[in-house]
Coordinates of C-alpha atoms and ligand atoms in Angstrom, one line a residue:
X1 CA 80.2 77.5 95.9
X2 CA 80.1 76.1 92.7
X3 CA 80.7 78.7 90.6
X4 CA 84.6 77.3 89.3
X5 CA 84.3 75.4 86.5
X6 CA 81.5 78.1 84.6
X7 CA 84.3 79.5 82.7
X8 CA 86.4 77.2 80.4
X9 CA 90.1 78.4 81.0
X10 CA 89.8 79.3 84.4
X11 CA 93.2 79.9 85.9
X12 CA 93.0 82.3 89.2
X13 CA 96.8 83.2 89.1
X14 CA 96.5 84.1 85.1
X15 CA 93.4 86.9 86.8
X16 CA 95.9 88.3 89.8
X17 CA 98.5 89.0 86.2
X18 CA 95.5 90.1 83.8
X19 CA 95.1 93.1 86.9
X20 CA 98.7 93.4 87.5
X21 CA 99.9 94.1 83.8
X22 CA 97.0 96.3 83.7
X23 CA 98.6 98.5 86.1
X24 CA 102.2 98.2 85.5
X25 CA 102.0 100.5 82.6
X26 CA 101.2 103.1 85.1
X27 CA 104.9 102.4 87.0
X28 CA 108.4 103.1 86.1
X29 CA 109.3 99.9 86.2
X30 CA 111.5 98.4 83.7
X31 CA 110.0 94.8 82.1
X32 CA 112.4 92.6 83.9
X33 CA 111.7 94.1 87.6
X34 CA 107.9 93.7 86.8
X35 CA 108.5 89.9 86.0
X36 CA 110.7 89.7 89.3
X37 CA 107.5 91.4 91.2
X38 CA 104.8 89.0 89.6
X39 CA 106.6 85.9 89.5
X40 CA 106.5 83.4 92.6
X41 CA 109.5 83.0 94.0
X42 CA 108.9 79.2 95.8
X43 CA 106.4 76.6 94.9
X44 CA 106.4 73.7 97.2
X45 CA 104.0 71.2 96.4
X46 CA 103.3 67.9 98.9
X47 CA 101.7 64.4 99.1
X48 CA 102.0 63.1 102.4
X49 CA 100.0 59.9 103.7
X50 CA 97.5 60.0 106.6
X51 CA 95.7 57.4 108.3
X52 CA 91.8 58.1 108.0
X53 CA 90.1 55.4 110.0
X54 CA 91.4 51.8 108.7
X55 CA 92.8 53.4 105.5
X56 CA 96.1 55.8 104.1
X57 CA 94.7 58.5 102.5
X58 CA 97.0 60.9 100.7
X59 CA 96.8 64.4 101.1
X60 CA 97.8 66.9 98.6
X61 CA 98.9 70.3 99.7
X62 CA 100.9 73.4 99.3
X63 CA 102.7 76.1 100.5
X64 CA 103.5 79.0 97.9
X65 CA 105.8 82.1 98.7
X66 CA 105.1 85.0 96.5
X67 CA 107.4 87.2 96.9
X68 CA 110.7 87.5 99.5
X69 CA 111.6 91.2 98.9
X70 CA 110.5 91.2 102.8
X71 CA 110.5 88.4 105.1
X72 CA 108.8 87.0 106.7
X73 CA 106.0 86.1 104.2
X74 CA 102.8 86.0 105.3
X75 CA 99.3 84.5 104.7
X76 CA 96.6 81.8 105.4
X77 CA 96.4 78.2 105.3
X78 CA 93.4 76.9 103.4
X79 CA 91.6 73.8 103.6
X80 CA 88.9 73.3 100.6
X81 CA 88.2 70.5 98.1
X82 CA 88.8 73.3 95.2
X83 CA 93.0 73.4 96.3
X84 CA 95.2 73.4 93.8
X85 CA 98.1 74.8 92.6
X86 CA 97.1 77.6 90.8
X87 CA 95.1 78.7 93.4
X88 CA 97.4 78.9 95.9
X89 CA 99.6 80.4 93.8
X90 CA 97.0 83.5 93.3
X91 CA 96.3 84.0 96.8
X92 CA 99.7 84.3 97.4
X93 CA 100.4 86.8 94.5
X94 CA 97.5 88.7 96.1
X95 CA 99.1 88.7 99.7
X96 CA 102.1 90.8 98.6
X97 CA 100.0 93.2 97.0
X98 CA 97.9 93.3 100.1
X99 CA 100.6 93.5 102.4
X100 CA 102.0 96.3 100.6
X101 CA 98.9 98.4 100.5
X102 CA 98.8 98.3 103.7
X103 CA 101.9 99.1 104.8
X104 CA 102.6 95.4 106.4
X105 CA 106.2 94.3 106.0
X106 CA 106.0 91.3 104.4
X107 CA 106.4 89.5 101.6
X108 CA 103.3 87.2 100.2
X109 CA 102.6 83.6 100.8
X110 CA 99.7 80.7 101.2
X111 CA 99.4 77.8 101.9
X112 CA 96.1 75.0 101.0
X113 CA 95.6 71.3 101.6
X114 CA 92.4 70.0 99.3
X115 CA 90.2 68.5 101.5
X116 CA 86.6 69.4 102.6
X117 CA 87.3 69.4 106.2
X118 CA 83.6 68.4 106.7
X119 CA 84.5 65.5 106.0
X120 CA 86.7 64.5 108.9
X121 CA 86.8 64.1 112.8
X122 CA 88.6 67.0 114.6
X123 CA 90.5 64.1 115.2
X124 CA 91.7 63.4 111.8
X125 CA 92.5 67.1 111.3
X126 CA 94.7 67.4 113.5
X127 CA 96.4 64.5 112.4
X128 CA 96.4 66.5 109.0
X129 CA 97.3 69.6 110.0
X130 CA 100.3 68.2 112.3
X131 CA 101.8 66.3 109.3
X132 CA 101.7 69.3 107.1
X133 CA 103.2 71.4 109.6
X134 CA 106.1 68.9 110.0
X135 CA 106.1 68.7 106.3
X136 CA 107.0 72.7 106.4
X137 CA 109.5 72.3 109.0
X138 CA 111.3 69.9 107.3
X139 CA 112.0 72.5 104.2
X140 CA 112.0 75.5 106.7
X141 CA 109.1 76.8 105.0
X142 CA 107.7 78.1 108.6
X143 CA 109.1 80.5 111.4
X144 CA 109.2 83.7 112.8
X145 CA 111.6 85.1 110.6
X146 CA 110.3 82.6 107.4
X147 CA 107.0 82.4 106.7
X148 CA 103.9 82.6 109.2
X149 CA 100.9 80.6 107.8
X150 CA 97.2 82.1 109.4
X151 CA 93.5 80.9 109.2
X152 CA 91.8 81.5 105.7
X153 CA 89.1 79.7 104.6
X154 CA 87.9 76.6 106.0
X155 CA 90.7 77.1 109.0
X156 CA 90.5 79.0 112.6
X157 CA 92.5 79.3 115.9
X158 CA 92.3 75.7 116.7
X159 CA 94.1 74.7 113.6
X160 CA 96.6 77.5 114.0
X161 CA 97.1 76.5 118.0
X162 CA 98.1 73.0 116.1
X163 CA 99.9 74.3 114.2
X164 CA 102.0 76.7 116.9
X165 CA 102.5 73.3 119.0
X166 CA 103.8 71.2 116.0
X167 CA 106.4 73.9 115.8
X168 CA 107.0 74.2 118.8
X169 CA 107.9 71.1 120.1
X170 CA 109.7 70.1 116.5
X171 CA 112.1 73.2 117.1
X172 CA 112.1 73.5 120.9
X173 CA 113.9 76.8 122.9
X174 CA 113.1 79.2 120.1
X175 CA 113.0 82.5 122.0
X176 CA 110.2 83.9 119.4
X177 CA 108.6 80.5 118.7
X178 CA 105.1 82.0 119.5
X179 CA 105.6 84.3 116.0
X180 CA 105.4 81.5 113.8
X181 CA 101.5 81.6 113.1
X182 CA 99.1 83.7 113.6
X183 CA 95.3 83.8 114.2
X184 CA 95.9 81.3 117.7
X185 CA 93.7 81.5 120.6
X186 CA 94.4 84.2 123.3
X187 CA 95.8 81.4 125.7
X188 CA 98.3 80.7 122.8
X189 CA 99.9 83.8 122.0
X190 CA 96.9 85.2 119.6
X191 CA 95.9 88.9 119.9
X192 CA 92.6 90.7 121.0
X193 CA 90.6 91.6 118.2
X194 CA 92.4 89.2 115.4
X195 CA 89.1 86.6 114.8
X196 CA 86.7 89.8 113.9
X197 CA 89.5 91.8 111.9
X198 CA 88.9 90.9 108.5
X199 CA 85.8 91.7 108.5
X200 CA 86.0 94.9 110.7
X201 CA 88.6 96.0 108.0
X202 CA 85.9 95.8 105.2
X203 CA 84.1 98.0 107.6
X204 CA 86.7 100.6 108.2
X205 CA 87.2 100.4 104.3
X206 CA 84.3 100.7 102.8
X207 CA 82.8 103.3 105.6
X208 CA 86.0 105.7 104.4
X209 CA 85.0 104.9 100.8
X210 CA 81.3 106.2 101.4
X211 CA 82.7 109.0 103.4
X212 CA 84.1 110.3 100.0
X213 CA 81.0 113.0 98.8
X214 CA 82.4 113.3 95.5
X215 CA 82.5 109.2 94.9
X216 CA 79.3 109.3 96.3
X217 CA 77.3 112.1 94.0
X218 CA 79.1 110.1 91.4
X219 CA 77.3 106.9 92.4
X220 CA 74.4 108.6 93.1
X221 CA 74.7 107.1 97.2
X222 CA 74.3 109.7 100.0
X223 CA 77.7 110.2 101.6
X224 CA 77.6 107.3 104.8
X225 CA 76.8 104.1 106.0
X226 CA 73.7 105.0 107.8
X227 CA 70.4 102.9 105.8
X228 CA 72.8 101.4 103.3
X229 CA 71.6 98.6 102.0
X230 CA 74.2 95.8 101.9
X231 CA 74.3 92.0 100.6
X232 CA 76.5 89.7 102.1
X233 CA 77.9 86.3 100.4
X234 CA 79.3 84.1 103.0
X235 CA 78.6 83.8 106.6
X236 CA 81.7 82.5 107.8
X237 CA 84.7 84.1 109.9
X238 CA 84.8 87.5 107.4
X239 CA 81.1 87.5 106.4
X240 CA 79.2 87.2 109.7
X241 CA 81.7 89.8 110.8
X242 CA 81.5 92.1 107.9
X243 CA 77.4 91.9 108.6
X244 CA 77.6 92.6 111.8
X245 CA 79.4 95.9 112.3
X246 CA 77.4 97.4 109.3
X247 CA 74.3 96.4 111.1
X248 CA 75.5 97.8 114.5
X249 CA 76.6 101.3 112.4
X250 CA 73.0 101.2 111.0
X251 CA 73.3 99.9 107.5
X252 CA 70.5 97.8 106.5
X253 CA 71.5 94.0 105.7
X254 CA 68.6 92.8 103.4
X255 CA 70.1 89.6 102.2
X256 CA 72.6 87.1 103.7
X257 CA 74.0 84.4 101.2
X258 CA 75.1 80.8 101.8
X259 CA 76.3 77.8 100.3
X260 CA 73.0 76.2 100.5
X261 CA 70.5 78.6 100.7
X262 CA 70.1 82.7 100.8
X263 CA 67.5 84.7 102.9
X264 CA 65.7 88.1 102.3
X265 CA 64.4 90.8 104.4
X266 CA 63.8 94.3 102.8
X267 CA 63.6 95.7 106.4
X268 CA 66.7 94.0 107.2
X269 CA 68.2 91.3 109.2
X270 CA 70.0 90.8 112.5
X271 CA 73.3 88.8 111.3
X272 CA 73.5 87.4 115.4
X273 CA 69.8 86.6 115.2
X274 CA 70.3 84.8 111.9
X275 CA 74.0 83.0 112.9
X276 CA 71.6 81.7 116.1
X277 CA 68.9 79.8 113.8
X278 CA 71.5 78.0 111.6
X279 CA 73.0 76.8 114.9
X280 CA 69.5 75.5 116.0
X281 CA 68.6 74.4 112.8
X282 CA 71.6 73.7 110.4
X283 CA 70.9 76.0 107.4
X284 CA 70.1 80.0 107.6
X285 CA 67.4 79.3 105.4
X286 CA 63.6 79.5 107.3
X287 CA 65.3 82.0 109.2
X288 CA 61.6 84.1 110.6
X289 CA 61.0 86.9 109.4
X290 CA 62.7 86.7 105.9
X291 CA 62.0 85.2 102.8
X292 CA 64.2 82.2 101.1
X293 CA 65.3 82.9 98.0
X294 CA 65.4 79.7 95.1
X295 CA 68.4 80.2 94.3
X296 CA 71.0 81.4 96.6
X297 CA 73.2 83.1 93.2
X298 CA 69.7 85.1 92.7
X299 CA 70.9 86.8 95.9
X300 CA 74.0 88.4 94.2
X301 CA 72.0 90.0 92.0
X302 CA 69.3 91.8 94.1
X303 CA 69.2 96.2 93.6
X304 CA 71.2 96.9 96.7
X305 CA 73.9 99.8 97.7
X306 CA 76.7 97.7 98.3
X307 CA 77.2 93.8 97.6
X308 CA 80.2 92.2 100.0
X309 CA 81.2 88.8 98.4
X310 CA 82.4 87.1 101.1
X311 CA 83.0 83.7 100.5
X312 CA 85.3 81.9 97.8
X313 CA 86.9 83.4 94.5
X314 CA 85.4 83.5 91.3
X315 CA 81.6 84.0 92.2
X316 CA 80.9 87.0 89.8
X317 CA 82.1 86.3 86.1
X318 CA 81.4 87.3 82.8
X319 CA 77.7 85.6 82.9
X320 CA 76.6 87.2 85.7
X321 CA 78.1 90.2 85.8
X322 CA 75.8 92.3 84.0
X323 CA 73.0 91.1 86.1
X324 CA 74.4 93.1 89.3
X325 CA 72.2 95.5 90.3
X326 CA 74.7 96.6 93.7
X327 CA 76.4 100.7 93.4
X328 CA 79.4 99.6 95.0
X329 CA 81.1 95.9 95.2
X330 CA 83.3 95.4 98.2
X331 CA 85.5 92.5 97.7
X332 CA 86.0 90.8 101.3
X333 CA 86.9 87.7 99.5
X334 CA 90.1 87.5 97.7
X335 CA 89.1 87.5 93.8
X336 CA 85.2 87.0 94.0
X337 CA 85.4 89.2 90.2
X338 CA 86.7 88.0 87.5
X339 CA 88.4 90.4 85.4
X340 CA 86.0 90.0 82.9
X341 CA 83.3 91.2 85.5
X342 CA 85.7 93.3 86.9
X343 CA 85.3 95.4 83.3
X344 CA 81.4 94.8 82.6
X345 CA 80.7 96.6 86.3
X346 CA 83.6 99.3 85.9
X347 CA 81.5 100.6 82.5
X348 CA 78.1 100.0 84.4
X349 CA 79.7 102.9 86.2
X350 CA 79.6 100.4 89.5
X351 CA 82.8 101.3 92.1
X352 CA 85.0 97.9 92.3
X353 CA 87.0 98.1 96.0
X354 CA 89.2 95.8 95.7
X355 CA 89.9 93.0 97.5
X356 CA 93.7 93.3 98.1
X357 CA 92.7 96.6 100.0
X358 CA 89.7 95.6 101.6
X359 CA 90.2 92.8 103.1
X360 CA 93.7 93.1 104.1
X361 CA 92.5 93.9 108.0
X362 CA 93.2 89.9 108.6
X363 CA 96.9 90.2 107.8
X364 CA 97.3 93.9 109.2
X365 CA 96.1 92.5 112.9
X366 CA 98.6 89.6 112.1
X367 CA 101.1 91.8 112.2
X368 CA 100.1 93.4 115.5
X369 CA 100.3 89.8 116.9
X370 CA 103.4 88.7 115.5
X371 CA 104.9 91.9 116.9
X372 CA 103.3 91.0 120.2
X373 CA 104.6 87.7 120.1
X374 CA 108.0 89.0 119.4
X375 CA 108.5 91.8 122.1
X376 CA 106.3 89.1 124.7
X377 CA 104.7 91.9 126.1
X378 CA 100.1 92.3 125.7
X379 CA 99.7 95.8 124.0
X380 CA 98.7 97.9 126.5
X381 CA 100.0 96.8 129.5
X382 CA 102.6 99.2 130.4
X383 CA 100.9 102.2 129.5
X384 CA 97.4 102.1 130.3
X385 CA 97.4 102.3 134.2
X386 CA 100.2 105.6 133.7
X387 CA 97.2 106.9 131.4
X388 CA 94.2 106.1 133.2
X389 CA 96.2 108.1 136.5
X390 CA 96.8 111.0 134.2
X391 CA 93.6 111.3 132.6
X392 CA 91.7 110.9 136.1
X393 CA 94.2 114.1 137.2
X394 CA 94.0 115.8 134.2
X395 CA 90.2 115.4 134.5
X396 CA 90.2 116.9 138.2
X397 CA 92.0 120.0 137.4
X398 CA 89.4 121.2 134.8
X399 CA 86.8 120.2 137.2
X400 CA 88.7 122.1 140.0
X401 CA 89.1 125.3 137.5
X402 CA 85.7 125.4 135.8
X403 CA 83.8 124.7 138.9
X404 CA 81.6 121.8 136.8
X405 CA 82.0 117.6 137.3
X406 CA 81.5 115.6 134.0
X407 CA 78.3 112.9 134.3
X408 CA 79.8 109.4 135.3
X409 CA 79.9 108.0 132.0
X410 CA 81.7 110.7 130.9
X411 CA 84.0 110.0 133.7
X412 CA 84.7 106.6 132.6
X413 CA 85.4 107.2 128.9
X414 CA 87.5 110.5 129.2
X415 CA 89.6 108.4 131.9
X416 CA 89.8 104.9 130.2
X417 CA 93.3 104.0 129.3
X418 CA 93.5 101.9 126.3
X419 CA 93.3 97.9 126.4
X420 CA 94.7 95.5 124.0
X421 CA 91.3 95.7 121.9
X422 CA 91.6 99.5 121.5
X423 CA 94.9 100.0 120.3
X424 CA 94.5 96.9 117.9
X425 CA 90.9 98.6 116.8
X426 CA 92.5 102.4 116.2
X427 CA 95.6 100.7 114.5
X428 CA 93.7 98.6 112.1
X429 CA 91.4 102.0 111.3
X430 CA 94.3 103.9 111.1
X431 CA 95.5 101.7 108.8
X432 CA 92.5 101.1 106.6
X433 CA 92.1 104.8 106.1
X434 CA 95.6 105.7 105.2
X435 CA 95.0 102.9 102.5
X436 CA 92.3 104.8 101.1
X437 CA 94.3 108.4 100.9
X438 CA 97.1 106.7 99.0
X439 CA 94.9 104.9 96.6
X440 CA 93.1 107.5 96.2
X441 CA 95.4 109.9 95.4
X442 CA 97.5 107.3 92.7
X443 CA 93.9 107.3 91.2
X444 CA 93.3 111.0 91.8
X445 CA 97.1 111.8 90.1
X446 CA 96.5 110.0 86.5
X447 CA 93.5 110.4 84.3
X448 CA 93.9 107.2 82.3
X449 CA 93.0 105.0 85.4
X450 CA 89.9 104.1 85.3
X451 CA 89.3 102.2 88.4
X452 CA 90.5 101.4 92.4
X453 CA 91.4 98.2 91.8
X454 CA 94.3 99.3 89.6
X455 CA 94.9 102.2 91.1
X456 CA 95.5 99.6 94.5
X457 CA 97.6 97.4 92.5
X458 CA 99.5 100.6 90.9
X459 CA 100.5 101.1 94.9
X460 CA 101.6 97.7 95.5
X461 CA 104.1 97.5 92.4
X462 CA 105.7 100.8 93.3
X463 CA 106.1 99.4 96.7
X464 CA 107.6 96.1 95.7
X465 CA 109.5 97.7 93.5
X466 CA 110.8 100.3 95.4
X467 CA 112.1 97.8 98.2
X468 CA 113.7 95.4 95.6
X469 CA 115.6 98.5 93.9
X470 CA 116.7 99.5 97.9
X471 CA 118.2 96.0 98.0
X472 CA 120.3 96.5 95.5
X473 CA 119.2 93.7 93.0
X474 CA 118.0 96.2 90.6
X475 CA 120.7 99.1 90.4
Ligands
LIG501 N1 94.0 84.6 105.2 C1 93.9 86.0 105.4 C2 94.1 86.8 104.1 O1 93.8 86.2 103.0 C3 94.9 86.4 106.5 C4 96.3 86.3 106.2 C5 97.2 86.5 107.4 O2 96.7 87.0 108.4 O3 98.4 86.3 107.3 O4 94.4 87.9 104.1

């Protein structure tokens, strides 16, 4: 979306410190371990040449490490014409904080190469996305125990499965090899549930969130998702997602936003149905049944419960701000306010969740699979067969003592020992709701902040902080 250049000194990273100083005041923290949290620790900024059809192209990426008070770091890999440095730099400022909220144990990273991958063959980008990994490799700026890239925007599982086998076969016999990326296809390594859990994490979040009857009478919202109506911006990997389990929970999707167009449906739409006609047709615009807006920003701005930007960073800003009509603003993307918008909706008396909390379900099931990858064992497998034979004998005896037999569906969920998918679901609700309690109770436990977003980022520094005092650096 081309929403970047509206604002004339633009710098992402500058936004992630304008939050973070903010907050700090709220920490014990002296000046000099606030700079150590916020600075980033490792730049490394490539050109490498490619062949593109007849030509050498050169392709300029990077690979930023936020923060190495735990290792490995951890984020996506992001391929998108609007790379650049300072970018990457923000997304991995917002990674530590992420990981930290949720309790993920390690430290932040990301990595972009600045292309439009529509642009190329599959053929050329795996030519791309080989070289860059080897590029990595070279500085040992990947591994299991380094730095594991992931997909982000504009990348998926086949990129990361490129990237595994790069690895692989540059650094050959490494017992945990498989824990060097995550996001890969199940066949390589990846983890049930990973593709959907960004965007089931917004769910999880922002379900808890609405749970909350007080924040709720506040925002004049009855408590739950039921007949919400919600606005989605972005239909890729986090979007479609995000839609989907609010329509299956009963929420009403009225309006789906894209890069080139944005559709409208008061009596809501079916996110499947809708993914299906942009596959036939190219565009989720003439989707039946809906109405195309003229401009897809005019979506943003429709009277709706909750908004989800979904897509790229920087979408609501200081002009537009004002014109958002949406209770509550779930931040699926990282950065999609600016902090100027950030402020205009916090007086409108809107509630900002933030997007370092609520859309940090992608790196939480990242973590599940690099800890699969590292004990080589599927989740699951040695326990659900012992539970499936206890529940079934569990099951008889209160049948045997109360003289009654449970209907057969009730049979097959009361006996059901958990697969990889369930325990990856419970932990990443588990883990979304803590996230909630402990914001909410940093927010709860000082008057003079105002909002979740800093309460979040009042979390993350005392985190930080507290693991760089246990090592010692700061006596
Ligand atoms: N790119 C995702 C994010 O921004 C996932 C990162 C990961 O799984 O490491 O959180």
């Amino acid at each position: 979306m081309a929403t970047q250049g509206k604002q004339k000194h633009y710098s992402f990273f500058r936004n992630v410190e304008i939050s973070f100083d903010k907050a700090s005041r709220f920490t014990k923290w002296e000046t000099g371990v606030l700079e150590q949290i916020k600075a980033c620790n490792s730049v490394y900024r490539m050109r490498f040449p490619v062949k593109i059809g007849e030509e050498v192209e050169v392709i300029e990426a990077y690979r930023v490490q936020h923060s190495h008070h735990k290792l490995p770091c951890k984020g996506g890999i992001r391929f998108s014409e609007e790379v650049n440095q300072d970018e990457v730099m923000a997304l991995a400022a917002l990674m530590t904080y992420k990981c930290a909220i949720v309790n993920v144990p390690f430290g932040g990273a990301k990595g972009g190469i600045r292309i439009n991958p529509r642009k190329y063959t599959a053929y050329e980008l795996e030519k791309i996305t080989r070289r860059y990994t080897a590029e990595l490799v070279k500085k040992n700026f990947i591994g299991p125990g380094v730095d594991v890239p992931a997909p982000d925007y504009g990348t998926g599982e086949r990129e990361m499965s490129w990237i595994l086998d790069t690895y692989t076969s540059l650094r050959p016999g490494e017992i945990d090899g498989l824990g060097c990326v995550t996001g890969k296809p199940l066949s390589q390594g990846g983890v049930r549930g990973r593709k959907e859990a960004t965007g089931l994490g917004v769910f999880y979040g922002l379900r808890e969130v609405c749970n909350n009857k007080q924040d709720m009478k506040r925002l004049k919202l009855s408590p739950g998702i039921e007949g919400k109506k919600i606005i989605v911006q972005g239909m890729g990997n986090v979007g479609y997602h995000a839609a989907k389990f609010f329509h299956q929970a009963g929420a009403k999707v009225i309006c789906l936003i894209e890069w080139d167009g944005a559709i409208y449906n008061p009596k809501g739409l079916d996110p499947d149905e809708v993914l299906r006609h942009r596959a036939e047709t190219g565009s989720i615009k003439g989707f039946p049944g809906s109405r195309d807006l003229k401009k897809n920003t005019e979506g943003l701005e429709l009277e709706c419960d909750i908004l989800i930007p979904a897509a790229l960073e920087n979408v609501v800003h200081g002009d537009n701000a004002g014109r958002i009509r949406a209770r509550i603003i779930g931040e699926a993307a990282n950065g999609p306010l600016t902090p100027e918008a950030d402020d205009i909706l916090n007086k409108k008396g809107a509630l900002v969740v933030p997007d370092m909390f609520l859309n940090a379900g992608g790196v939480t099931v990242s973590y599940f699979e690099w800890l699969k990858n590292l004990s080589h064992v599927r989740y699951g497998r040695l326990e659900k067969r012992f539970s499936e034979n206890m529940n079934h004998h569990i099951l008889g005896q209160i049948e045997g003592l109360t003289g009654k037999k449970v209907t057969s569906n009730e049979r097959e969920f009361i006996e059901h020992g958990a697969d990889e998918v369930d325990l990856v679901y419970s932990g990443l609700e588990e883990t979304m709701i803590t996230a909630v309690k402990e914001i909410r109770e940093i927010w709860q436990s000082n008057r003079e902040i105002h909002d979740m977003r800093t309460a979040a980022f009042v979390n993350a520094i005392n985190k930080v902080g507290e693991s760089y005092a246990q090592l010692g650096i700061f006596p």
